Amino acid sequence: QVQLVESGGGLVQPGGSLRLSCVVSRDIFSIHTMGWYRQAPGKQRESVATTTSGGSTNYADSVKGRFTISRDNAKNTVYLQMNSLKPEDTAVYYCHVYVARNYWGQGTQVTVSS
């Protein structure tokens, strides 16, 4: 079993920033791909950003240039730095890893509103 615990969500004004954190209950050095997904009300869950153990990253077109994913193997943590936030970024954000099967965190709400 792998537990994922997200934190860092909240209410922010358009143009603001937030950093999400996801602490994993096991060593992440050997986990090939980790990522962040989001789900807005009435919409399907979508991939936001992924990172591999080799250092590669991939972003949804809608967040390129604004969001940055990173991982700290020493802290078993993956981060999502979100800058220049827009109202359309409002969603529940989920951390994801695949270790023999899919594991998801409980989600953290991000609301971008003035």
Tab-separated table of C-alpha atoms in Angstrom, residues 8-19 82-87 89-90 109-114:
chain	number	residue	atom	x	y	z
A	8	GLY	CA	-1.060	23.483	-0.129
A	9	GLY	CA	-4.402	24.192	-1.743
A	10	GLY	CA	-6.543	27.191	-0.939
A	11	LEU	CA	-8.186	30.343	-2.206
A	12	VAL	CA	-6.063	32.699	-4.294
A	13	GLN	CA	-6.750	35.699	-6.479
A	14	PRO	CA	-6.173	35.567	-10.232
A	15	GLY	CA	-2.499	36.060	-10.961
A	16	GLY	CA	-1.474	34.592	-7.634
A	17	SER	CA	0.610	31.553	-6.798
A	18	LEU	CA	0.316	28.364	-4.801
A	19	ARG	CA	2.609	25.414	-4.195
A	82	MET	CA	1.514	27.125	-9.764
A	83	ASN	CA	2.037	30.722	-10.876
A	84	SER	CA	-0.147	33.195	-12.753
A	85	LEU	CA	-3.224	31.306	-11.650
A	86	LYS	CA	-6.442	31.756	-13.581
A	87	PRO	CA	-10.071	31.128	-12.592
A	89	ASP	CA	-7.430	26.497	-12.815
A	90	THR	CA	-10.049	26.062	-10.087
A	109	GLN	CA	-9.005	22.166	-3.418
A	110	VAL	CA	-7.602	25.082	-5.390
A	111	THR	CA	-9.939	28.018	-5.940
A	112	VAL	CA	-8.904	30.989	-8.049
A	113	SER	CA	-11.300	33.860	-7.592
A	114	SER	CA	-11.370	37.570	-6.889
